[in-house]
PDB file of C-alpha atoms and ligand atoms in Angstrom:
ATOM      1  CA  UNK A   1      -5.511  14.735 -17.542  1.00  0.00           C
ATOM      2  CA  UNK A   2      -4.652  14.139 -14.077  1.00  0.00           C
ATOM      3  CA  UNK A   3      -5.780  17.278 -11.564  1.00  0.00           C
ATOM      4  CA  UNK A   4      -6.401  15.152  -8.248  1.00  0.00           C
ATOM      5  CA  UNK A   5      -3.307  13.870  -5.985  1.00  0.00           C
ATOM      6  CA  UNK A   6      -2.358  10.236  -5.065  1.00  0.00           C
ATOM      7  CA  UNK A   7      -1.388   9.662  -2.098  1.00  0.00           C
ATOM      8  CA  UNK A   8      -0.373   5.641  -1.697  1.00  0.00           C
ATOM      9  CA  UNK A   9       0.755   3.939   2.369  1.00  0.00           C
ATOM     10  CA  UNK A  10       3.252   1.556   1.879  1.00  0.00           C
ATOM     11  CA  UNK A  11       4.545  -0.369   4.543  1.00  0.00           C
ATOM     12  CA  UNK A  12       4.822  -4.133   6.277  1.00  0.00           C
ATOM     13  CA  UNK A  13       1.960  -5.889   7.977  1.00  0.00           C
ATOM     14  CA  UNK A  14       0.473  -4.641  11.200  1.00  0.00           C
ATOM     15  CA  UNK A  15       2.044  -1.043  10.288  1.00  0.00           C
ATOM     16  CA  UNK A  16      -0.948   0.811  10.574  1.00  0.00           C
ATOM     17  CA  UNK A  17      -1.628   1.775   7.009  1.00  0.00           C
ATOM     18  CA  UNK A  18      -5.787   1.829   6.805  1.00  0.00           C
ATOM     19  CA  UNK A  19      -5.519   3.405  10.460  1.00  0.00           C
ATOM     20  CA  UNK A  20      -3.450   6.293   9.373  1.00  0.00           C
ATOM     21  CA  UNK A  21      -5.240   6.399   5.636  1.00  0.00           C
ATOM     22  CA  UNK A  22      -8.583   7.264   7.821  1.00  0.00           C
ATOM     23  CA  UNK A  23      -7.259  10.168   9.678  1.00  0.00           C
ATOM     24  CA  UNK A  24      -5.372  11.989   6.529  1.00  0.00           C
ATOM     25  CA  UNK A  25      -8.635  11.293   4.801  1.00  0.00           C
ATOM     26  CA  UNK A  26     -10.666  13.147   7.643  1.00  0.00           C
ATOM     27  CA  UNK A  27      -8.144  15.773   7.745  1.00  0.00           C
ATOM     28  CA  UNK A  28      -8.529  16.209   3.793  1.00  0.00           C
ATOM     29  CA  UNK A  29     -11.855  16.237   4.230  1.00  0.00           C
ATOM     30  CA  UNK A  30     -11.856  18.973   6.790  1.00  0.00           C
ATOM     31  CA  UNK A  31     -10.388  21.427   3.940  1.00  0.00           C
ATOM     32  CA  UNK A  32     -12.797  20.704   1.380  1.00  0.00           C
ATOM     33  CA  UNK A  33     -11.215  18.080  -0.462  1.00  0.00           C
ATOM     34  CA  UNK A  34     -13.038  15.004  -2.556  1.00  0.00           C
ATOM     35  CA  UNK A  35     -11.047  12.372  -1.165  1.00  0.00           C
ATOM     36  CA  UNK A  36     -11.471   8.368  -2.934  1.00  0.00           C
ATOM     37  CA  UNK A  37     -10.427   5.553  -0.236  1.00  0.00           C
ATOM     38  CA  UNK A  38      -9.288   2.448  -2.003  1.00  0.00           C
ATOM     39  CA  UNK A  39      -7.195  -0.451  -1.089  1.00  0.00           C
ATOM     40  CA  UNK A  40      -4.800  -3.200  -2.655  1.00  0.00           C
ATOM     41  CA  UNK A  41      -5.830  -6.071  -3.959  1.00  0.00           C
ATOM     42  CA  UNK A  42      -8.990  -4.994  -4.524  1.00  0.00           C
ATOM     43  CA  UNK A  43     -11.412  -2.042  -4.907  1.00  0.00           C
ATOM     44  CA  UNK A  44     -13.253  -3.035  -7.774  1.00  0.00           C
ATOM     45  CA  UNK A  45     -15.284  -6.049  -8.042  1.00  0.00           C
ATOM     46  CA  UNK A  46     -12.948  -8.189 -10.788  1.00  0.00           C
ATOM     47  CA  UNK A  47      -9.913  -7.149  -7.834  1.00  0.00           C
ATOM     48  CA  UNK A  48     -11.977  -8.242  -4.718  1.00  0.00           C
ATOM     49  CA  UNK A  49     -12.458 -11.326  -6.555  1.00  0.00           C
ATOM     50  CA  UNK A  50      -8.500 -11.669  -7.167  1.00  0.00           C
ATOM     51  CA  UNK A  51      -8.212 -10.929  -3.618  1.00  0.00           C
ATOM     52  CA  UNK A  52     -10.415 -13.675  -2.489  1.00  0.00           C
ATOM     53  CA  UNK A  53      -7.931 -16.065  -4.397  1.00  0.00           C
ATOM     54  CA  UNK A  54      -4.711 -14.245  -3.486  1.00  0.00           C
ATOM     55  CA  UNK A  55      -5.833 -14.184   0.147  1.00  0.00           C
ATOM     56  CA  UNK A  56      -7.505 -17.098   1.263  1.00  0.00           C
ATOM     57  CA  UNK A  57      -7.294 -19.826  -1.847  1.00  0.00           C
ATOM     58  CA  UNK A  58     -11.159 -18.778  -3.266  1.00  0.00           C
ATOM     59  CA  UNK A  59      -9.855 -20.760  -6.406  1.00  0.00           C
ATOM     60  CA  UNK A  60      -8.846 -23.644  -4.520  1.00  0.00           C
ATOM     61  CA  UNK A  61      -5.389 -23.790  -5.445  1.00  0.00           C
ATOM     62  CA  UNK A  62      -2.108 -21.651  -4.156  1.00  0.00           C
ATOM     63  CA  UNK A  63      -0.963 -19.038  -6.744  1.00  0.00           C
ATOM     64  CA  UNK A  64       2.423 -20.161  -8.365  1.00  0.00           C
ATOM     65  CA  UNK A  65       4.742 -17.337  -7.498  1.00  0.00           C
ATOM     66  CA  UNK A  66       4.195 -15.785 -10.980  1.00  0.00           C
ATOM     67  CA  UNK A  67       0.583 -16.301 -10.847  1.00  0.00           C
ATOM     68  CA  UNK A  68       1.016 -14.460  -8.242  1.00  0.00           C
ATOM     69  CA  UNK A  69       2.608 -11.483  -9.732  1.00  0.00           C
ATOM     70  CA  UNK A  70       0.469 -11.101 -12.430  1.00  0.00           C
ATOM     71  CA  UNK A  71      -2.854 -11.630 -10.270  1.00  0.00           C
ATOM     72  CA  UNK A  72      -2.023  -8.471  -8.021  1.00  0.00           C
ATOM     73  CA  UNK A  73      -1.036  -6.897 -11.469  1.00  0.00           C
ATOM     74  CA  UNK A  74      -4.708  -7.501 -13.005  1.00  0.00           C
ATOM     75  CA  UNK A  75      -6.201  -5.772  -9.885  1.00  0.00           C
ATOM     76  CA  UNK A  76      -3.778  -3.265 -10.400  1.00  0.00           C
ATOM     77  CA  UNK A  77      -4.635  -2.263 -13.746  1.00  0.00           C
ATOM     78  CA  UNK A  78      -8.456  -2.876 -13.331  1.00  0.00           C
ATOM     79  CA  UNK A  79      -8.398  -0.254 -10.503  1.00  0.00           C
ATOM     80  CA  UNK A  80      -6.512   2.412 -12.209  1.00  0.00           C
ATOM     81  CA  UNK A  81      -8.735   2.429 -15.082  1.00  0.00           C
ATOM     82  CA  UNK A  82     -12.109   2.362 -13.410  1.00  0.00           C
ATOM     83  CA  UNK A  83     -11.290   3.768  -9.997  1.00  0.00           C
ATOM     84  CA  UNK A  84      -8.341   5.708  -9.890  1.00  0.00           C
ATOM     85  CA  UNK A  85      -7.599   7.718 -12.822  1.00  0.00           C
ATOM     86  CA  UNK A  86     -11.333   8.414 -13.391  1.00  0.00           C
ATOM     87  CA  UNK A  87     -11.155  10.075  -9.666  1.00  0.00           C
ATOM     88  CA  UNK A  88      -7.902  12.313 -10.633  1.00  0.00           C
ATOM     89  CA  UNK A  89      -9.026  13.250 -13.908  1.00  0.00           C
ATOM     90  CA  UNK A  90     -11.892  14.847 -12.214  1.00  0.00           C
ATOM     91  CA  UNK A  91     -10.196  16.691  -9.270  1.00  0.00           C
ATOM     92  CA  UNK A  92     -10.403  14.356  -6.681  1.00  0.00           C
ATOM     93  CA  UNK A  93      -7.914  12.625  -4.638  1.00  0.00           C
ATOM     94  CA  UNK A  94      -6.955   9.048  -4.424  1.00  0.00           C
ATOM     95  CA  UNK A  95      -5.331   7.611  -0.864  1.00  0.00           C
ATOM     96  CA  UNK A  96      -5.043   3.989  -2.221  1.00  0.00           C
ATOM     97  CA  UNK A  97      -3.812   1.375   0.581  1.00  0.00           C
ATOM     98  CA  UNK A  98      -0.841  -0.402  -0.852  1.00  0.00           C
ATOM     99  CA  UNK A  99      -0.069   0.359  -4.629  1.00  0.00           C
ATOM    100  CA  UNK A 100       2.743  -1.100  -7.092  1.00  0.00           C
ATOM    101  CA  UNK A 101       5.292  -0.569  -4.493  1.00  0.00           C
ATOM    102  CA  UNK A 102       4.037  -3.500  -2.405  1.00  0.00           C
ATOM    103  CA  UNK A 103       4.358  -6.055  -5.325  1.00  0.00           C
ATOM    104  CA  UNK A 104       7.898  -4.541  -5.501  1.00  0.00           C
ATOM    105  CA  UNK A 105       8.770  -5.392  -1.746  1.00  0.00           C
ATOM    106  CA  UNK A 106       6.595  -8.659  -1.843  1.00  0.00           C
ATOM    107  CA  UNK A 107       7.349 -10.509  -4.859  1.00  0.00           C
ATOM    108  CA  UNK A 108      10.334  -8.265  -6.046  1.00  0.00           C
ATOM    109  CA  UNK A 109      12.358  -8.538  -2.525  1.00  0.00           C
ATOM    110  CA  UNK A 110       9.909 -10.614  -0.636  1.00  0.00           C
ATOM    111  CA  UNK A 111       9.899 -14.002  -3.121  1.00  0.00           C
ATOM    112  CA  UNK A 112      12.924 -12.784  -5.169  1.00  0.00           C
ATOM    113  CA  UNK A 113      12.043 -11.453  -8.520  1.00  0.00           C
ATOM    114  CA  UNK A 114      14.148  -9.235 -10.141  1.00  0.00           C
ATOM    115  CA  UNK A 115      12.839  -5.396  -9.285  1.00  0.00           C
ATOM    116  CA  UNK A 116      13.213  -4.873 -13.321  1.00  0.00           C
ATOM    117  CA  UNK A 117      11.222  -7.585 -13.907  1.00  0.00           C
ATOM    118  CA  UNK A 118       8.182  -6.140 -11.381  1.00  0.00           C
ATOM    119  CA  UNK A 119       8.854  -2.279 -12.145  1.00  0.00           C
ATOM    120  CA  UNK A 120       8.071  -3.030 -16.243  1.00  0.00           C
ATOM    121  CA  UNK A 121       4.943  -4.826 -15.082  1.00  0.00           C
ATOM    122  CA  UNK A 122       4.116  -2.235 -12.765  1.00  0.00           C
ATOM    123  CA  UNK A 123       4.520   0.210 -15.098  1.00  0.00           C
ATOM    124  CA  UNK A 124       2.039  -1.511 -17.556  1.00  0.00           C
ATOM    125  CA  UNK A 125      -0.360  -1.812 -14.791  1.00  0.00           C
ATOM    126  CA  UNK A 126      -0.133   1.767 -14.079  1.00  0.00           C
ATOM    127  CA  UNK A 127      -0.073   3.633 -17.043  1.00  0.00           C
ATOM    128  CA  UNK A 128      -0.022   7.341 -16.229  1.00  0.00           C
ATOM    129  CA  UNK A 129      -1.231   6.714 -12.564  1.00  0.00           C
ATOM    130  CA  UNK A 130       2.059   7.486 -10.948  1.00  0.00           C
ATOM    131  CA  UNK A 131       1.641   8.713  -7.060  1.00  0.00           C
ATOM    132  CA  UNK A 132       2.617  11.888  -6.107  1.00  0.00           C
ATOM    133  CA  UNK A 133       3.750  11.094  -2.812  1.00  0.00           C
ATOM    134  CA  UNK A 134       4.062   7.503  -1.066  1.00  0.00           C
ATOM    135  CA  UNK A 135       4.149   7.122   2.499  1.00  0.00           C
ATOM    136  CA  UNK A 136       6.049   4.462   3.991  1.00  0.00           C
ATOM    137  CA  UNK A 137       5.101   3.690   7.625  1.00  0.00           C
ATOM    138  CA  UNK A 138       7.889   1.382   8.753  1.00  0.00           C
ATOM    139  CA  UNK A 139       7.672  -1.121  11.538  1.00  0.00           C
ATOM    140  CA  UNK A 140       9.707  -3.731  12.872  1.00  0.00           C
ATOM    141  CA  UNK A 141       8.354  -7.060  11.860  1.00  0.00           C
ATOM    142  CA  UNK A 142       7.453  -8.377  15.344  1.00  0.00           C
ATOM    143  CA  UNK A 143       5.667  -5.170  16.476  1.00  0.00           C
ATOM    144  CA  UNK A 144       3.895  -5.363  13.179  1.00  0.00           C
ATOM    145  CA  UNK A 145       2.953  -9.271  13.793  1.00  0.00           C
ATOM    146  CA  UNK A 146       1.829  -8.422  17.046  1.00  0.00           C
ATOM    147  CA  UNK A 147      -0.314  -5.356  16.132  1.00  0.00           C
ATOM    148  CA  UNK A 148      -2.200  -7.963  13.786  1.00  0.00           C
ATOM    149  CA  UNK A 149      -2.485 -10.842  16.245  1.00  0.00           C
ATOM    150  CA  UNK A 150      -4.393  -8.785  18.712  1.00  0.00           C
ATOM    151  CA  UNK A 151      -6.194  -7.658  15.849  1.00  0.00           C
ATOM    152  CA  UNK A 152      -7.370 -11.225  14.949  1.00  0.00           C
ATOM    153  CA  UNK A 153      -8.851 -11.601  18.125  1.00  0.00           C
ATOM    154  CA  UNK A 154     -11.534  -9.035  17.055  1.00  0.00           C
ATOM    155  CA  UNK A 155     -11.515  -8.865  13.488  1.00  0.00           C
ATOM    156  CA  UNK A 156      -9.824 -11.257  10.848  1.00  0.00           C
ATOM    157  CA  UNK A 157     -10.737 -14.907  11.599  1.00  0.00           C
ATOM    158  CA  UNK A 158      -7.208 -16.266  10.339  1.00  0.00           C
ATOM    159  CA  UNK A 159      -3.774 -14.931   8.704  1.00  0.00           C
ATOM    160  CA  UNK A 160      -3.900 -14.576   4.975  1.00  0.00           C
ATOM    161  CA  UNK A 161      -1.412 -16.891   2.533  1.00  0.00           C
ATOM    162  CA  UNK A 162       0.931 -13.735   2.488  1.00  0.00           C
ATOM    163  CA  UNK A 163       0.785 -12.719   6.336  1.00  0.00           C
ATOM    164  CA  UNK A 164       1.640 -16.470   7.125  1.00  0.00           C
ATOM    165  CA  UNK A 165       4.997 -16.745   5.314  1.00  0.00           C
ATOM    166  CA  UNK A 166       8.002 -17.093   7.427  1.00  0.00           C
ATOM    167  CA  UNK A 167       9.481 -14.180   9.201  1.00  0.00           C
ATOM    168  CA  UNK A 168      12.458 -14.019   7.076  1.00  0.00           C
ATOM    169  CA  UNK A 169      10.185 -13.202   3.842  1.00  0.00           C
ATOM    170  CA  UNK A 170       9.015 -10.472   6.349  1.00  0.00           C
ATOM    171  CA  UNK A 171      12.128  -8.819   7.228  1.00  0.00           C
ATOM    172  CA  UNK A 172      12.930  -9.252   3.294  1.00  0.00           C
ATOM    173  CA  UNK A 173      10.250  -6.952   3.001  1.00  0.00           C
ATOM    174  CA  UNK A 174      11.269  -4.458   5.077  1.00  0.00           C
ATOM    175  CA  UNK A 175      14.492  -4.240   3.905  1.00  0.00           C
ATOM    176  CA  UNK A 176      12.919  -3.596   0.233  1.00  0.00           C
ATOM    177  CA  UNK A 177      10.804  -1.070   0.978  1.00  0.00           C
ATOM    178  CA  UNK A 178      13.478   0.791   2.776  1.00  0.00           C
ATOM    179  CA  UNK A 179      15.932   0.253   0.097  1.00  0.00           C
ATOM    180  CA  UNK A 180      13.197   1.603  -2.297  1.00  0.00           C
ATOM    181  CA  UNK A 181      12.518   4.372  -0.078  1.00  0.00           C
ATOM    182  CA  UNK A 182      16.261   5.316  -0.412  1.00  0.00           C
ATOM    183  CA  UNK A 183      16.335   4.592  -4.224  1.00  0.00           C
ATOM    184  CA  UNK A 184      13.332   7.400  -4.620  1.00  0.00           C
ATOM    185  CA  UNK A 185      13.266   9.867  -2.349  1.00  0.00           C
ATOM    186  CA  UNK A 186      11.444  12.140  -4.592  1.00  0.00           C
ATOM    187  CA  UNK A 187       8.081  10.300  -3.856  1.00  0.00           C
ATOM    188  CA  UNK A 188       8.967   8.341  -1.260  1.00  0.00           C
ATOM    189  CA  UNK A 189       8.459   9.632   2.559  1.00  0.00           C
ATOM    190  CA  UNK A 190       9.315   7.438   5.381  1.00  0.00           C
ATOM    191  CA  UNK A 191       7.639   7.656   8.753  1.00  0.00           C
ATOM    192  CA  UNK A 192       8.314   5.842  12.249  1.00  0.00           C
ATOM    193  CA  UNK A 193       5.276   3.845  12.974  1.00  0.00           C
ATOM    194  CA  UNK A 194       6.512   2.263  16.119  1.00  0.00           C
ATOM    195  CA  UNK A 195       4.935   5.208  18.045  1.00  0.00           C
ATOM    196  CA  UNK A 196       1.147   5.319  19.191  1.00  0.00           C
ATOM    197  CA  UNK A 197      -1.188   6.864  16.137  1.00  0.00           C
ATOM    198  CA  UNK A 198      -1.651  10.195  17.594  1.00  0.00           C
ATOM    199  CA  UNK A 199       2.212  11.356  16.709  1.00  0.00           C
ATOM    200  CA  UNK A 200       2.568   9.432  13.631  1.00  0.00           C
ATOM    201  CA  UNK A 201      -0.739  10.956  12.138  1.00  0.00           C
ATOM    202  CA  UNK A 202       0.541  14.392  12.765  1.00  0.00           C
ATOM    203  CA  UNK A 203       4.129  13.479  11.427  1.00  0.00           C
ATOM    204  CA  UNK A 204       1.346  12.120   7.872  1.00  0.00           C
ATOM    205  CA  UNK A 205      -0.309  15.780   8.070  1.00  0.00           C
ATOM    206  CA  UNK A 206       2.305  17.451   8.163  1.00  0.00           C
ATOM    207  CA  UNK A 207       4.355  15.910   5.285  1.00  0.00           C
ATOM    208  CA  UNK A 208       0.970  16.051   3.413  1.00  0.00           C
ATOM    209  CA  UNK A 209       0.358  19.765   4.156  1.00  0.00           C
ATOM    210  CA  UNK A 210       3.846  20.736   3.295  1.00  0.00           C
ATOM    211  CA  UNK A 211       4.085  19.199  -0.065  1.00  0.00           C
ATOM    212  CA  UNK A 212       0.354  19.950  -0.932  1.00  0.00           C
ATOM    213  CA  UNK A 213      -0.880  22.937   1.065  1.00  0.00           C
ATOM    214  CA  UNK A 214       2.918  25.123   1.150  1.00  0.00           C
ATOM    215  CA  UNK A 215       0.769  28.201   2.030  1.00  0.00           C
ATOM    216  CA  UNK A 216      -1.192  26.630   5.161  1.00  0.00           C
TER     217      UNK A 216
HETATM  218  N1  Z5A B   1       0.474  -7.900  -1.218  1.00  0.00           N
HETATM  219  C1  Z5A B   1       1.477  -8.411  -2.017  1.00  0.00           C
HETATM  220  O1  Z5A B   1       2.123  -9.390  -1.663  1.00  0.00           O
HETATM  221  N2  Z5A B   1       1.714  -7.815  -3.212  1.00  0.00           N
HETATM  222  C2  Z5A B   1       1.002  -6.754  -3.658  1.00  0.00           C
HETATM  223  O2  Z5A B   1       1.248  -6.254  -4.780  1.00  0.00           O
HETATM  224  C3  Z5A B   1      -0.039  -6.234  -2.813  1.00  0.00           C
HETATM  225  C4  Z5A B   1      -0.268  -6.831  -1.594  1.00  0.00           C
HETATM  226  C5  Z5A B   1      -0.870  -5.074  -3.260  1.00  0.00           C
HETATM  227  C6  Z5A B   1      -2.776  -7.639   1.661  1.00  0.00           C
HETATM  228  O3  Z5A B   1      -3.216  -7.784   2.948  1.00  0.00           O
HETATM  229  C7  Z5A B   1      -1.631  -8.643   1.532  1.00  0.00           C
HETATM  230  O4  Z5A B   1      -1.223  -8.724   0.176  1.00  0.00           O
HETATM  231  C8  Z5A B   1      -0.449  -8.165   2.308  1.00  0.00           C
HETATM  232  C9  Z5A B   1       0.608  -7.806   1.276  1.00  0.00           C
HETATM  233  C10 Z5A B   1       0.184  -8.558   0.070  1.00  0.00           C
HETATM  234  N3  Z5A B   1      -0.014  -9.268   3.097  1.00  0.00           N
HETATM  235  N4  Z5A B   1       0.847  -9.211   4.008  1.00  0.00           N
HETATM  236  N5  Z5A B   1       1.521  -9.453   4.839  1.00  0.00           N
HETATM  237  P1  Z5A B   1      -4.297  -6.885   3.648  1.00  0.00           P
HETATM  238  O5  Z5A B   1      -4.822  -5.869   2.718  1.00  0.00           O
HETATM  239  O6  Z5A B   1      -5.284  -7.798   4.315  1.00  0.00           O
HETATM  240  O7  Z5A B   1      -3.498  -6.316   4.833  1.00  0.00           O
HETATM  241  P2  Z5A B   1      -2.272  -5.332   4.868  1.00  0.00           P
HETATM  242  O8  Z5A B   1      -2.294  -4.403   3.709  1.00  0.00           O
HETATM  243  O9  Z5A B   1      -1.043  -6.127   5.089  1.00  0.00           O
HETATM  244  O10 Z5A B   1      -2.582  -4.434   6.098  1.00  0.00           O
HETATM  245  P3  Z5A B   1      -2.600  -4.908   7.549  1.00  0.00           P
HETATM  246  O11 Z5A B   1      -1.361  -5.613   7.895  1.00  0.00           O
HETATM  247  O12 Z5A B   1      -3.857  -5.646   7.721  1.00  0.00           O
HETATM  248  O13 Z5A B   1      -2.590  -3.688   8.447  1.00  0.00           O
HETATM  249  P4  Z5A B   1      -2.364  -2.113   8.273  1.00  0.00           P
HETATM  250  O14 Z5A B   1      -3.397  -1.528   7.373  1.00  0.00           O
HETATM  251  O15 Z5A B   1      -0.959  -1.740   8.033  1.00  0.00           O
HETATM  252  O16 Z5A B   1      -2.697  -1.703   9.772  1.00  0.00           O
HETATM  253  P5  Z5A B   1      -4.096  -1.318  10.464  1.00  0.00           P
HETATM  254  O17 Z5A B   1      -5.183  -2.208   9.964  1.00  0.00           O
HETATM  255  O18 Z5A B   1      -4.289   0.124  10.423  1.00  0.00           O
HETATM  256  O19 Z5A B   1      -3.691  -1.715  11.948  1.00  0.00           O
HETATM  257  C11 Z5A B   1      -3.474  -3.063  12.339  1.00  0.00           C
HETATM  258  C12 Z5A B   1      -3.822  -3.186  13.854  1.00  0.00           C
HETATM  259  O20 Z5A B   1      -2.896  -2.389  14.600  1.00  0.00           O
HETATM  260  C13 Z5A B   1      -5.215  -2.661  14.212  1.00  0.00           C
HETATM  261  O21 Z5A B   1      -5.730  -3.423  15.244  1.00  0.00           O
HETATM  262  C14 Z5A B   1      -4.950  -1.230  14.669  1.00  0.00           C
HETATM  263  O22 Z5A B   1      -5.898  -0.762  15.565  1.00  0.00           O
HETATM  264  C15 Z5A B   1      -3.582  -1.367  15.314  1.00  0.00           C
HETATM  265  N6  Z5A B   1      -2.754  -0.165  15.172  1.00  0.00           N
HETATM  266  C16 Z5A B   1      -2.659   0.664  14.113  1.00  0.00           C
HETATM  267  N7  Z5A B   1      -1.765   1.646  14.343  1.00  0.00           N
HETATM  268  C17 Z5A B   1      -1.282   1.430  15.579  1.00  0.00           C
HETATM  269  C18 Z5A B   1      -0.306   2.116  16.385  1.00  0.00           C
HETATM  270  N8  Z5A B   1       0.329   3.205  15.957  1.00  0.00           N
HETATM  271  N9  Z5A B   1      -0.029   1.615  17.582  1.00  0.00           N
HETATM  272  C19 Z5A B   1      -0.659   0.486  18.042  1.00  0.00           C
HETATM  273  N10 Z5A B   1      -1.608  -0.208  17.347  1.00  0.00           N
HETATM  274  C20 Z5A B   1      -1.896   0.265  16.119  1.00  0.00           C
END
């Protein structure tokens, strides 16, 4: 049975996802709470694998488009069942970066698959791993790109496959994660991240503390 929370970030390139997963985590923390960090693809070692291939071609060959799909899929469902439902079951709580909403907005709206199509595969992949809340830190697609280039400078040697597809499959993306936003507002909360991290990581807490903590 599931007695931890999952808390997924959703949101375009550059948006500040891991940044803002590290301060809710600390902020968890701070209360007492076993909190799980774990990312999309990945987070196991059959899904870093995947990611090598998804990423940067570890196979040698670019994904066809369904491939594709299925590849984020399999690190999907590896990760529920030895990483994230094992954490819940026991109390804990599971901020995953990027869940099944991404391969919504990325192949669903991003390549054009139909969202049926990608929600009954997600929902295989899932199984009873459902988030309880999914934050959706939207950017603009330039201040995103440009977030990520002065990143590069530092950190990632080169763009990924995904990160270097045109700018329209970006602002695809955007739109689909808004328009799923809309379609389930139950679970979905959508924050401005075109604001330093300061504000936008009190906006997270707050949302968070609210739905989680109502007697804080
Ligand atoms: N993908 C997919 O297609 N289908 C799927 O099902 C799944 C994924 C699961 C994974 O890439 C790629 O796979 C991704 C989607 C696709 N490709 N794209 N595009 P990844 O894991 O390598 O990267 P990412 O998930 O896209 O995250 P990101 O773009 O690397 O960044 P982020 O986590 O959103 O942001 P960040 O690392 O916290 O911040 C980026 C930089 O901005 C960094 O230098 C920060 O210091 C800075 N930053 C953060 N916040 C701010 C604010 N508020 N102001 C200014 N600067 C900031």
């Amino acid at each position: 049975m599931k007695k931890g929370k999952l808390i997924t970030f959703e949101g375009p390139e550059g948006a500040g996802k891991s940044t803002q997963a590290a301060m809710l985590i600390a902020k968890l923390e701070a209360k007492g709470v076993e909190v799980i960090y774990t990312r999309e693809p990945g987070g196991t070692k059959l899904g870093e694998a995947i990611r090598g291939i998804l990423q940067y071609n570890a196979a040698g060959e670019d994904p066809c488009p369904e491939s594709e799909v299925l590849l984020f899929e399999a690190s999907r469902a590896q990760l529920v069942r030895h990483v994230i439902m094992p954490a819940l079951e026991r109390g804990a709580w599971v901020i995953c970066d990027r869940f099944a909403d991404s391969t919504t907005a990325y192949q669903g709206f991003g390549r054009g698959f139909s969202v049926e199509l990608i929600d009954t595969i997600n929902h295989f992949a899932i199984g009873e791993a459902v988030p309880d809340m999914t934050l959706l830190l939207d950017v603009n697609v330039s201040l995103g790109m440009q977030r990520c280039a002065k990143r590069q400078v530092g950190k990632k040697a080169q763009s990924d496959r995904i990160e270097s597809e045109a700018l329209e499959f970006h602002e695809k993306v955007r739109r689909g994660y808004l328009e799923l936003a809309a379609r389930n507002p139950g679970r979905f909360r959508k924050v401005d991240a075109m604001r330093d991290a300061l504000p936008i990581a009190e906006d997270i807490w707050k949302l968070v503390s609210d739905a989680f903590f109502p007697e804080d």
